[in-house]
PDB file of C-alpha atoms in Angstrom:
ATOM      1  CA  UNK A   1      20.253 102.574  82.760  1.00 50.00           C
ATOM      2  CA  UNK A   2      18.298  99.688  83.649  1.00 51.00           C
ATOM      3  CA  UNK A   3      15.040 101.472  82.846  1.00 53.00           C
ATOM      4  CA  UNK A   4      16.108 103.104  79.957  1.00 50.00           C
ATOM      5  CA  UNK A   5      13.409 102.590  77.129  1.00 49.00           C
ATOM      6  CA  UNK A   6      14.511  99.578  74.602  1.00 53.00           C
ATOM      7  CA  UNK A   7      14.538 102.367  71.476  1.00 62.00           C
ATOM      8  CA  UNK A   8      17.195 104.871  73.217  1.00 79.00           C
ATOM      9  CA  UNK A   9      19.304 102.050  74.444  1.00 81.00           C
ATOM     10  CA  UNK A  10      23.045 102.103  73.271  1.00 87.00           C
ATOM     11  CA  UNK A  11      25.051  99.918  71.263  1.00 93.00           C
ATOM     12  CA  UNK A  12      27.823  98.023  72.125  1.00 94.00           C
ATOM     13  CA  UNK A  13      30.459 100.258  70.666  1.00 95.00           C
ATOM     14  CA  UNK A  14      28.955 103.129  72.536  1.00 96.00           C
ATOM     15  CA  UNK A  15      28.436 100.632  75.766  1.00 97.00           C
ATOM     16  CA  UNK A  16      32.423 100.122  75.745  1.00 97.00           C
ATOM     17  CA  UNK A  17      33.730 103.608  74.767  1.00 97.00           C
ATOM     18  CA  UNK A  18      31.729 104.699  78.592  1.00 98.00           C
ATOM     19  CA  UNK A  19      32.874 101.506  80.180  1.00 98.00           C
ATOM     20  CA  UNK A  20      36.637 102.582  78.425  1.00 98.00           C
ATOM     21  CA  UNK A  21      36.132 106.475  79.575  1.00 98.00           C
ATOM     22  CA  UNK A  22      35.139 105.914  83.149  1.00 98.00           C
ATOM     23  CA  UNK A  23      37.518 103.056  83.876  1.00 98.00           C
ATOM     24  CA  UNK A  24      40.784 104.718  82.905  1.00 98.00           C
ATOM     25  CA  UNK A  25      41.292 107.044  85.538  1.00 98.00           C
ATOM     26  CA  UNK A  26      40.880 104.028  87.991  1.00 98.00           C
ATOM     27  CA  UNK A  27      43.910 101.786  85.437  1.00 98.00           C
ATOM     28  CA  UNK A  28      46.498 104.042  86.974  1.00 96.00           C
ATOM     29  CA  UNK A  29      45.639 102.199  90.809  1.00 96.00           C
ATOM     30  CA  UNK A  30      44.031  98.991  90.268  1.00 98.00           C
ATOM     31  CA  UNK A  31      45.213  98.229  86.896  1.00 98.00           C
ATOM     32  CA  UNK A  32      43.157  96.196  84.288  1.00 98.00           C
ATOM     33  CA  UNK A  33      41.120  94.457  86.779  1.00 98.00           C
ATOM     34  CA  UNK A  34      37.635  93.419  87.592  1.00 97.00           C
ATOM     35  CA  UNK A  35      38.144  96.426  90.791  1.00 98.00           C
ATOM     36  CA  UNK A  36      38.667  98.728  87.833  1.00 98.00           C
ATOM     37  CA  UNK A  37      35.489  96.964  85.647  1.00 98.00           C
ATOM     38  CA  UNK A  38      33.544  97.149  88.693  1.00 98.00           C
ATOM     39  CA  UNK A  39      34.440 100.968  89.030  1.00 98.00           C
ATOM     40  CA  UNK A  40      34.115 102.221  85.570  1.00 98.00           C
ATOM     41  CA  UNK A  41      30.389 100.679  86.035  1.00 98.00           C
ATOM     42  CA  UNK A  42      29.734 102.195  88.833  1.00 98.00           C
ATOM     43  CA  UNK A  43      31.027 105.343  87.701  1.00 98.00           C
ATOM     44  CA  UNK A  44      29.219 105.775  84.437  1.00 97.00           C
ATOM     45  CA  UNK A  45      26.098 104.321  85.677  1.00 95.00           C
ATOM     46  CA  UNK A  46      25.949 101.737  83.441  1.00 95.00           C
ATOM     47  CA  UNK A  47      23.702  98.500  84.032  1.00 95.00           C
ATOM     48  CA  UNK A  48      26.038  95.775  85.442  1.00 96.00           C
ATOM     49  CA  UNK A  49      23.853  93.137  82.369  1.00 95.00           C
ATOM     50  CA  UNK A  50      25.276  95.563  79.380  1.00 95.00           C
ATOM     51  CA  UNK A  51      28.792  95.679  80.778  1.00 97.00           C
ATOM     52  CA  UNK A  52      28.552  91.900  80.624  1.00 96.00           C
ATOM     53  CA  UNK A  53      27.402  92.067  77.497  1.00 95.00           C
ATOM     54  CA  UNK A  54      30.393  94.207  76.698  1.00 97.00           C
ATOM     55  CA  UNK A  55      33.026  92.835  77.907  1.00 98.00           C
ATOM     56  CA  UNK A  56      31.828  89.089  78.791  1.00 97.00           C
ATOM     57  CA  UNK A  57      35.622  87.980  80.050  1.00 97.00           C
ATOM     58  CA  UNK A  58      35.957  91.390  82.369  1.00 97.00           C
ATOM     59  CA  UNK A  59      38.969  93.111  82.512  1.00 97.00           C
ATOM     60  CA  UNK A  60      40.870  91.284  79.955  1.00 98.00           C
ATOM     61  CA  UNK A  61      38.399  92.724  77.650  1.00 98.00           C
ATOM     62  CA  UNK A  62      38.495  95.786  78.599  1.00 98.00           C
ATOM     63  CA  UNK A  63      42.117  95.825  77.954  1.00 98.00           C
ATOM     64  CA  UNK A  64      41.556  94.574  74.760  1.00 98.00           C
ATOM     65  CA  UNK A  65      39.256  97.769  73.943  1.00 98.00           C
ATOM     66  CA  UNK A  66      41.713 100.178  75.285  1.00 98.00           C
ATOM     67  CA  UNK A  67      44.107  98.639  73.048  1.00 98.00           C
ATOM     68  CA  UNK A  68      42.218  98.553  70.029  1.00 97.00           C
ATOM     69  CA  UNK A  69      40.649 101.918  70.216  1.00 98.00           C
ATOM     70  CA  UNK A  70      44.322 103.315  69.816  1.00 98.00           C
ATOM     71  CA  UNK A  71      44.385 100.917  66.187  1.00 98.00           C
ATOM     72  CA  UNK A  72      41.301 102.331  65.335  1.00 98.00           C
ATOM     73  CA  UNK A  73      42.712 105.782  65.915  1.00 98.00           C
ATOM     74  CA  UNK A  74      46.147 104.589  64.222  1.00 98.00           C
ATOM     75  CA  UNK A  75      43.714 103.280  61.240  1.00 98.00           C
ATOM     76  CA  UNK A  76      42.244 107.164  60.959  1.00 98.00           C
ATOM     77  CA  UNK A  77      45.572 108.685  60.861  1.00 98.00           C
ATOM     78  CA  UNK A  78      47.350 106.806  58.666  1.00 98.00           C
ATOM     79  CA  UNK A  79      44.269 107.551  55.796  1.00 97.00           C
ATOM     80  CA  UNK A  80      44.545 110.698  56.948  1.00 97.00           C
ATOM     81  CA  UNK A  81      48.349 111.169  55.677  1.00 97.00           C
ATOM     82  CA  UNK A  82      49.797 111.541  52.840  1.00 96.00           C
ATOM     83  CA  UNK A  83      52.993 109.227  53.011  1.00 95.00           C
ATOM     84  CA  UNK A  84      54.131 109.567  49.387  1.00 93.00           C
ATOM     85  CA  UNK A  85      56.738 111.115  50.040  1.00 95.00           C
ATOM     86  CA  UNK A  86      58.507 108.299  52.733  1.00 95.00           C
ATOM     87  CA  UNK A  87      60.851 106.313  51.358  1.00 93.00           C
ATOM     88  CA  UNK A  88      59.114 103.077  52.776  1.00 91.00           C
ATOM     89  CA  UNK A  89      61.298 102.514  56.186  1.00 92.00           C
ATOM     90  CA  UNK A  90      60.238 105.891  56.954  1.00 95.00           C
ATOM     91  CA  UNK A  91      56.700 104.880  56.201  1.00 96.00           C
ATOM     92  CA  UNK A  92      56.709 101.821  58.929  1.00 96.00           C
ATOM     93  CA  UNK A  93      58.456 103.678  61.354  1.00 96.00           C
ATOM     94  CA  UNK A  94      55.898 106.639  61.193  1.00 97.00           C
ATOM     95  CA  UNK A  95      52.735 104.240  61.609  1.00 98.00           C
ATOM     96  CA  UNK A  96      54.831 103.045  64.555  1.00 98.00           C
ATOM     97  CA  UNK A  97      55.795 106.129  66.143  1.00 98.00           C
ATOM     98  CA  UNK A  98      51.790 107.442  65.295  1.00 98.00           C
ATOM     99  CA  UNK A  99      50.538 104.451  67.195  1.00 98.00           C
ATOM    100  CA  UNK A 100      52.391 105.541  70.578  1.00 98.00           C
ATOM    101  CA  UNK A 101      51.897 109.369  70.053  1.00 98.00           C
ATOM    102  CA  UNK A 102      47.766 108.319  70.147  1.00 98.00           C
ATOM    103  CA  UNK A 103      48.857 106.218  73.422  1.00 98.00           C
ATOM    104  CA  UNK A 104      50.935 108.810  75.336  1.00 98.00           C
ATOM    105  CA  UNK A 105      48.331 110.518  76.989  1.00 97.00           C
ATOM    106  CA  UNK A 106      47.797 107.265  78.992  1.00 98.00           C
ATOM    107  CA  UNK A 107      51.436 106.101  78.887  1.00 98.00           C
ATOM    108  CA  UNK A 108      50.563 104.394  82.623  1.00 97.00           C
ATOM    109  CA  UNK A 109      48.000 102.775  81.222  1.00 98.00           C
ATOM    110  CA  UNK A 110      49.896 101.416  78.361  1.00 98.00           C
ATOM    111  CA  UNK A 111      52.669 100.099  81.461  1.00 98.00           C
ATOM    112  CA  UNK A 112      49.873  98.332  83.321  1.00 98.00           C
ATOM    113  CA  UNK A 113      48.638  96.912  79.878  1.00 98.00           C
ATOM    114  CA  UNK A 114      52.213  95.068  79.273  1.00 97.00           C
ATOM    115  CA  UNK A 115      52.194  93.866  82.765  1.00 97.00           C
ATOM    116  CA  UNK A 116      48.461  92.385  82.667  1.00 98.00           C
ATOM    117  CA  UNK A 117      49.777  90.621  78.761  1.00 98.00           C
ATOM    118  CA  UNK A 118      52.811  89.336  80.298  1.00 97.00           C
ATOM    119  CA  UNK A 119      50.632  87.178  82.847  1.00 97.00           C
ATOM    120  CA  UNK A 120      50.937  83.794  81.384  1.00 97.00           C
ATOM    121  CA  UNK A 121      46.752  83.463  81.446  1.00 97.00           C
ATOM    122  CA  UNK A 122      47.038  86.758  79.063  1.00 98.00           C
ATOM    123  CA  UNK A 123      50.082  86.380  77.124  1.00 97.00           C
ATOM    124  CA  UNK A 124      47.935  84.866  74.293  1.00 97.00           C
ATOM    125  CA  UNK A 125      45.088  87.883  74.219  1.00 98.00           C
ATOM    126  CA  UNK A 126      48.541  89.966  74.393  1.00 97.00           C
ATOM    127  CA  UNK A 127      50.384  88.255  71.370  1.00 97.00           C
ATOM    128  CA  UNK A 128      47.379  89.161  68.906  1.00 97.00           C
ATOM    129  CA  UNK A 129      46.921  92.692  69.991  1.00 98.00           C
ATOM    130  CA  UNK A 130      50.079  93.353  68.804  1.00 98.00           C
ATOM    131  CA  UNK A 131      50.054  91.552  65.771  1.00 97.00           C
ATOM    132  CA  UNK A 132      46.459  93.126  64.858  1.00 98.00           C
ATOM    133  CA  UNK A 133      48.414  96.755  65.962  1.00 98.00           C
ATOM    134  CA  UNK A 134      50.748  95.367  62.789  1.00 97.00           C
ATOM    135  CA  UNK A 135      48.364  94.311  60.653  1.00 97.00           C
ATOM    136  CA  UNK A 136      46.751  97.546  60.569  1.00 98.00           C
ATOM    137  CA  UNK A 137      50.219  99.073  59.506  1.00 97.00           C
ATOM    138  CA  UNK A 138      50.778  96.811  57.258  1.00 96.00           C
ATOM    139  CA  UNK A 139      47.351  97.285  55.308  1.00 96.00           C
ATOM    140  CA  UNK A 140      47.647 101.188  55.865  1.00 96.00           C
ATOM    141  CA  UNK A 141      50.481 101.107  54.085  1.00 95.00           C
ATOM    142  CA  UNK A 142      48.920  99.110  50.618  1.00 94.00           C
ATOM    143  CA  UNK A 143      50.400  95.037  51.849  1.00 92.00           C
ATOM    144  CA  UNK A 144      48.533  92.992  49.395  1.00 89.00           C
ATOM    145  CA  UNK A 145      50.760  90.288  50.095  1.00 87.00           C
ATOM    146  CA  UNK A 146      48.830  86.606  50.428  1.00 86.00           C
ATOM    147  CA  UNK A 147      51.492  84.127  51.325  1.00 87.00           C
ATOM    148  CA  UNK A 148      53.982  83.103  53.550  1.00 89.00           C
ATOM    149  CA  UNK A 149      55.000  86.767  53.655  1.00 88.00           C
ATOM    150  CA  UNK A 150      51.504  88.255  54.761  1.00 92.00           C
ATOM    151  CA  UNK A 151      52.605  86.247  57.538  1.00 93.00           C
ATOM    152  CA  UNK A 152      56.345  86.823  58.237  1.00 91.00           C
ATOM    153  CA  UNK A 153      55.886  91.020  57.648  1.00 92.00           C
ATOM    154  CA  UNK A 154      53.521  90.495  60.537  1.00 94.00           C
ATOM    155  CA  UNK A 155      55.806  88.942  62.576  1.00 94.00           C
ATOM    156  CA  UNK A 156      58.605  90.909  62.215  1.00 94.00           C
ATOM    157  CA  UNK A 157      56.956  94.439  62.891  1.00 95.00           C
ATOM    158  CA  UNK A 158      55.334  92.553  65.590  1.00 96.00           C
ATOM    159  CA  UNK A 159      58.613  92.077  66.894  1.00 95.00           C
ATOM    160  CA  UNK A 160      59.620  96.011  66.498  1.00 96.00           C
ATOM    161  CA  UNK A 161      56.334  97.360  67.934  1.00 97.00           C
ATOM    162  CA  UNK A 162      57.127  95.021  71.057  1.00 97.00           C
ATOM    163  CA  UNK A 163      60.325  96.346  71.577  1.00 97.00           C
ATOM    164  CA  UNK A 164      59.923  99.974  71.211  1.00 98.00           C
ATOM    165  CA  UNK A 165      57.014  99.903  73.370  1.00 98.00           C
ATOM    166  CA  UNK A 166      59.165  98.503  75.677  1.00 97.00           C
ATOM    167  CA  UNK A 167      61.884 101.018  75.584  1.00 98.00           C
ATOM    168  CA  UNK A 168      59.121 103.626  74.917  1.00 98.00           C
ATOM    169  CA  UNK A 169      57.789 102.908  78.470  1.00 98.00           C
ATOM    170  CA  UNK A 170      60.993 103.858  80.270  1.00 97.00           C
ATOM    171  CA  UNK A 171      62.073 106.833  78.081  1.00 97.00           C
ATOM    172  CA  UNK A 172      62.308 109.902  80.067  1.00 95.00           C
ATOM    173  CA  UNK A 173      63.852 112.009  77.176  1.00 96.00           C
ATOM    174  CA  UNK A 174      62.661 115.100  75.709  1.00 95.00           C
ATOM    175  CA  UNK A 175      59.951 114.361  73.300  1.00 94.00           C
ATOM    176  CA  UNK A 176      60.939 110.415  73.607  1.00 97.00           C
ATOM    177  CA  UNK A 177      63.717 111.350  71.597  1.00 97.00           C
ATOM    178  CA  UNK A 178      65.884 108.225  72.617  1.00 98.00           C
ATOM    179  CA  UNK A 179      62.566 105.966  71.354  1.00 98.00           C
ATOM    180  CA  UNK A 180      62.252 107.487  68.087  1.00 98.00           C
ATOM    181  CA  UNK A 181      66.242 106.765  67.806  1.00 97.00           C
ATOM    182  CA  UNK A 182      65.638 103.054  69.216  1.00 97.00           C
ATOM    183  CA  UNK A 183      62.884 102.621  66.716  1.00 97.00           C
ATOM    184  CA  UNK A 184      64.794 104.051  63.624  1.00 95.00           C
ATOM    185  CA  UNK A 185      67.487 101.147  64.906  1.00 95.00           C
ATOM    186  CA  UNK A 186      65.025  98.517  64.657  1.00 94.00           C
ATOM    187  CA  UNK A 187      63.766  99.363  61.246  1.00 94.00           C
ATOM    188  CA  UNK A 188      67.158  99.622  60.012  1.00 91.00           C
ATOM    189  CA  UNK A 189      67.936  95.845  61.254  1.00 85.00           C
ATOM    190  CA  UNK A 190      64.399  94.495  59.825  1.00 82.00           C
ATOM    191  CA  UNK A 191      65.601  96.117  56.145  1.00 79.00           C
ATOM    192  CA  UNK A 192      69.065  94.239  56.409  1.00 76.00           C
ATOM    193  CA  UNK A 193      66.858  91.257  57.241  1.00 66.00           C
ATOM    194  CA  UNK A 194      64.841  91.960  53.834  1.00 63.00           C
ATOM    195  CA  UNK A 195      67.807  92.684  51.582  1.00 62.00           C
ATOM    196  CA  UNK A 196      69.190  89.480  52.879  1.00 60.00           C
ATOM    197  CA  UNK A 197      66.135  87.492  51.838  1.00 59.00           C
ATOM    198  CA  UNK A 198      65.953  89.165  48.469  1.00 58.00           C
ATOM    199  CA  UNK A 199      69.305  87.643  48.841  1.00 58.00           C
ATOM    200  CA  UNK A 200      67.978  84.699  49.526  1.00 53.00           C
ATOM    201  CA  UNK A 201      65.789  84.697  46.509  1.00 58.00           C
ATOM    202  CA  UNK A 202      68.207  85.326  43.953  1.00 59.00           C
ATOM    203  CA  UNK A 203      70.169  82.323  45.521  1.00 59.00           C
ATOM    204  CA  UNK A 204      70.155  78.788  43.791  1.00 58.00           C
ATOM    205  CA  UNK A 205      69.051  76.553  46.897  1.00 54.00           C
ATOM    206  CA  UNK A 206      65.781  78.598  47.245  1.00 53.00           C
ATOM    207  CA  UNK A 207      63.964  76.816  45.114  1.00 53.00           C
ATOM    208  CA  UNK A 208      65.655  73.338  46.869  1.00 51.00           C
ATOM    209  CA  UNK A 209      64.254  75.159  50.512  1.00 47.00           C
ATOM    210  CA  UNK A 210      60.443  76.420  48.934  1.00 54.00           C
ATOM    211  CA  UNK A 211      60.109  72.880  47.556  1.00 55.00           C
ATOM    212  CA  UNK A 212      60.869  71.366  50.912  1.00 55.00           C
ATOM    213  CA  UNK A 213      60.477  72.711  54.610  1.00 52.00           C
ATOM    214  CA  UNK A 214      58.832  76.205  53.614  1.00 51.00           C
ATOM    215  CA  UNK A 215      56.000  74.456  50.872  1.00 54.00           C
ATOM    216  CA  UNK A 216      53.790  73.910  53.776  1.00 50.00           C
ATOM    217  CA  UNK A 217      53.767  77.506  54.815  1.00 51.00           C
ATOM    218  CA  UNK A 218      53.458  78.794  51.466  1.00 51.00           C
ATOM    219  CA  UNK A 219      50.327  77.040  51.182  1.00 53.00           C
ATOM    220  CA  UNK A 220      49.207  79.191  54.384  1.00 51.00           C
ATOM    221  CA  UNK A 221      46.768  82.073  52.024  1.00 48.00           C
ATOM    222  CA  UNK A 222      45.848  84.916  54.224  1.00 46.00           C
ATOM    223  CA  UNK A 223      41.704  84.779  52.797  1.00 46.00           C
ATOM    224  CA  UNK A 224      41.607  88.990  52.938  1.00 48.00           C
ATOM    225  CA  UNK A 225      42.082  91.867  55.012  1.00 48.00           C
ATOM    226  CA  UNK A 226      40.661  91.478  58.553  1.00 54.00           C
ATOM    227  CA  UNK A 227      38.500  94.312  59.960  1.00 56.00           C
ATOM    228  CA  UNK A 228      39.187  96.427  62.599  1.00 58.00           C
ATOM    229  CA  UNK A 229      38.267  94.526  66.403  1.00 55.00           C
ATOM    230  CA  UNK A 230      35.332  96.360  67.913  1.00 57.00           C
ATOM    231  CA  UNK A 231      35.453  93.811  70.508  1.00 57.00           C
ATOM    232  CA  UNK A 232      34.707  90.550  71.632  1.00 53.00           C
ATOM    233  CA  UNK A 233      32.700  88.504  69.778  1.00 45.00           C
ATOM    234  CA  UNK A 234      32.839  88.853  65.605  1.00 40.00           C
ATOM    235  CA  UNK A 235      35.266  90.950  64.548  1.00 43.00           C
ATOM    236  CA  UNK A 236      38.442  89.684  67.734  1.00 42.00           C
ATOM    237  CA  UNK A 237      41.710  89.463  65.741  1.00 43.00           C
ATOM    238  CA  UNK A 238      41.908  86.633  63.699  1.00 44.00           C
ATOM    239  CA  UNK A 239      37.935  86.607  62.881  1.00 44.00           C
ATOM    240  CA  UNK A 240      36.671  88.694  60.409  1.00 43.00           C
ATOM    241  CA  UNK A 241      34.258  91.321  61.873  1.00 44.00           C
ATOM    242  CA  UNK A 242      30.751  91.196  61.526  1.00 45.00           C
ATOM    243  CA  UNK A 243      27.882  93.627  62.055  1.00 45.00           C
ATOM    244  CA  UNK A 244      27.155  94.851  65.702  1.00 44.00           C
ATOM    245  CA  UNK A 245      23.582  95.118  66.597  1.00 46.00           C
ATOM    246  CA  UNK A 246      22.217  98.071  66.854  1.00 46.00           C
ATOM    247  CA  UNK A 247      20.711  97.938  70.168  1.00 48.00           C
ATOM    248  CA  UNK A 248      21.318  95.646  73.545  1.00 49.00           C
ATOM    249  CA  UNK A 249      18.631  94.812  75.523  1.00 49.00           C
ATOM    250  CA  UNK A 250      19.813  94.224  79.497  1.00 47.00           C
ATOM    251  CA  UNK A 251      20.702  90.787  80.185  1.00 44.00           C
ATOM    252  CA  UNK A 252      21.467  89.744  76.474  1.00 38.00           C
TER     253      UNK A 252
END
């Protein structure tokens, strides 16, 4: 590729979806490494500049890509559906349920994914993938919530999607029956949690506890709905995305 004229050359999305492609049949050895960046390069021919370009902190951003390319796809599906007809609980525990269906076919890459996030040096990058896999639930699913609870829905499903994953990884059941049983669990505990804060609400001391310890938070206004990550650079959760150029030159 390193000759390839400066008008055919491809853009970053289309520079990580080969780099993605070629390196997951190496995942299932070497993991998310820079043996498996180094690979998938090699592989797909691509010019060792544009991976950098790509993926400028190696194979934690690769990672990253493989993890985000299954919200993308989650994204798709969900507009794709009609969920009318889901009472709500149902709703979240579809998305949820979607989002590992799109992952199954590289379920071992999905197990070396948790153990490269649960490296302290990664636990970070691995925090906000999940909480940008919940955030794209949450605005599938019409959340036009801007306060303290744009924040705390987030958190919670965070919280499920962690631990379903989890279990999801060492299901051996028919159809991952026993996950889809787990997960129904979990959804059932997080509405108890929500009927006791409407609870909460109706209660007296509220306004004595929104006044005091939770004003700061409150304060905390999500700006606007975050676009999808295509990657490093604008658009990583947490920054709002921003145009990609339309061509890389090697070396940029």
């Amino acid at each position: 590729m390193a000759d390839t004229a400066p008008e055919t050359m491809p853009t970053l999305v289309e520079i990580r979806k080969a780099l993605l492609d070629a390196a997951l049949p190496h995942v299932v050895f070497d993991g998310w490494s820079q043996t498996t960046l180094k690979a998938a390069v090699a592989d797909s021919g691509m010019d060792p500049e544009l991976a950098k370009a790509a993926f400028p902190r190696g194979a934690a951003d690769l990672a990253l890509e493989f993890h985000h390319a299954g919200d993308r796809a989650l994204a798709e599906a969900l507009a794709q559906t009609d969920l009318s007809a889901m009472r709500f609980s149902e709703r979240v525990a579809f998305a949820v349920r979607r989002r590992l269906e799109i992952a199954a076919p590289d379920k071992e890459a999905v197990r070396r994914g948790a153990s490269f996030f649960a490296l302290p040096q990664h636990a970070s990058d691995g925090a906000k993938a999940v909480w940008h896999t919940a955030d794209v639930i949450w605005t599938a699913l019409g959340d036009t919530s801007r306060d303290m609870n744009w924040y705390t829905k987030r958190l919670t499903l965070s919280g499920v999607i962690s631990a379903t994953t989890l279990y999801w990884l060492g299901d051996d059941s028919e159809g991952s029956e026993r996950s889809w049983e787990f997960l129904e669990r979990r959804i059932a505990d997080v509405m108890r949690i929500e009927k006791a804060k409407s609870a909460l609400r109706d209660n007296p001391l509220r306004r004595m506890v929104r006044e005091g310890p939770l004003s700061t938070f409150a304060r905390m206004r999500e700006k606007g709905p975050r676009g999808l990550w295509t990657g490093p650079g604008p658009g990583r959760p947490g920054v709002p995305a921003g145009p990609l150029p339309e061509k890389v030159e090697p070396g940029v």
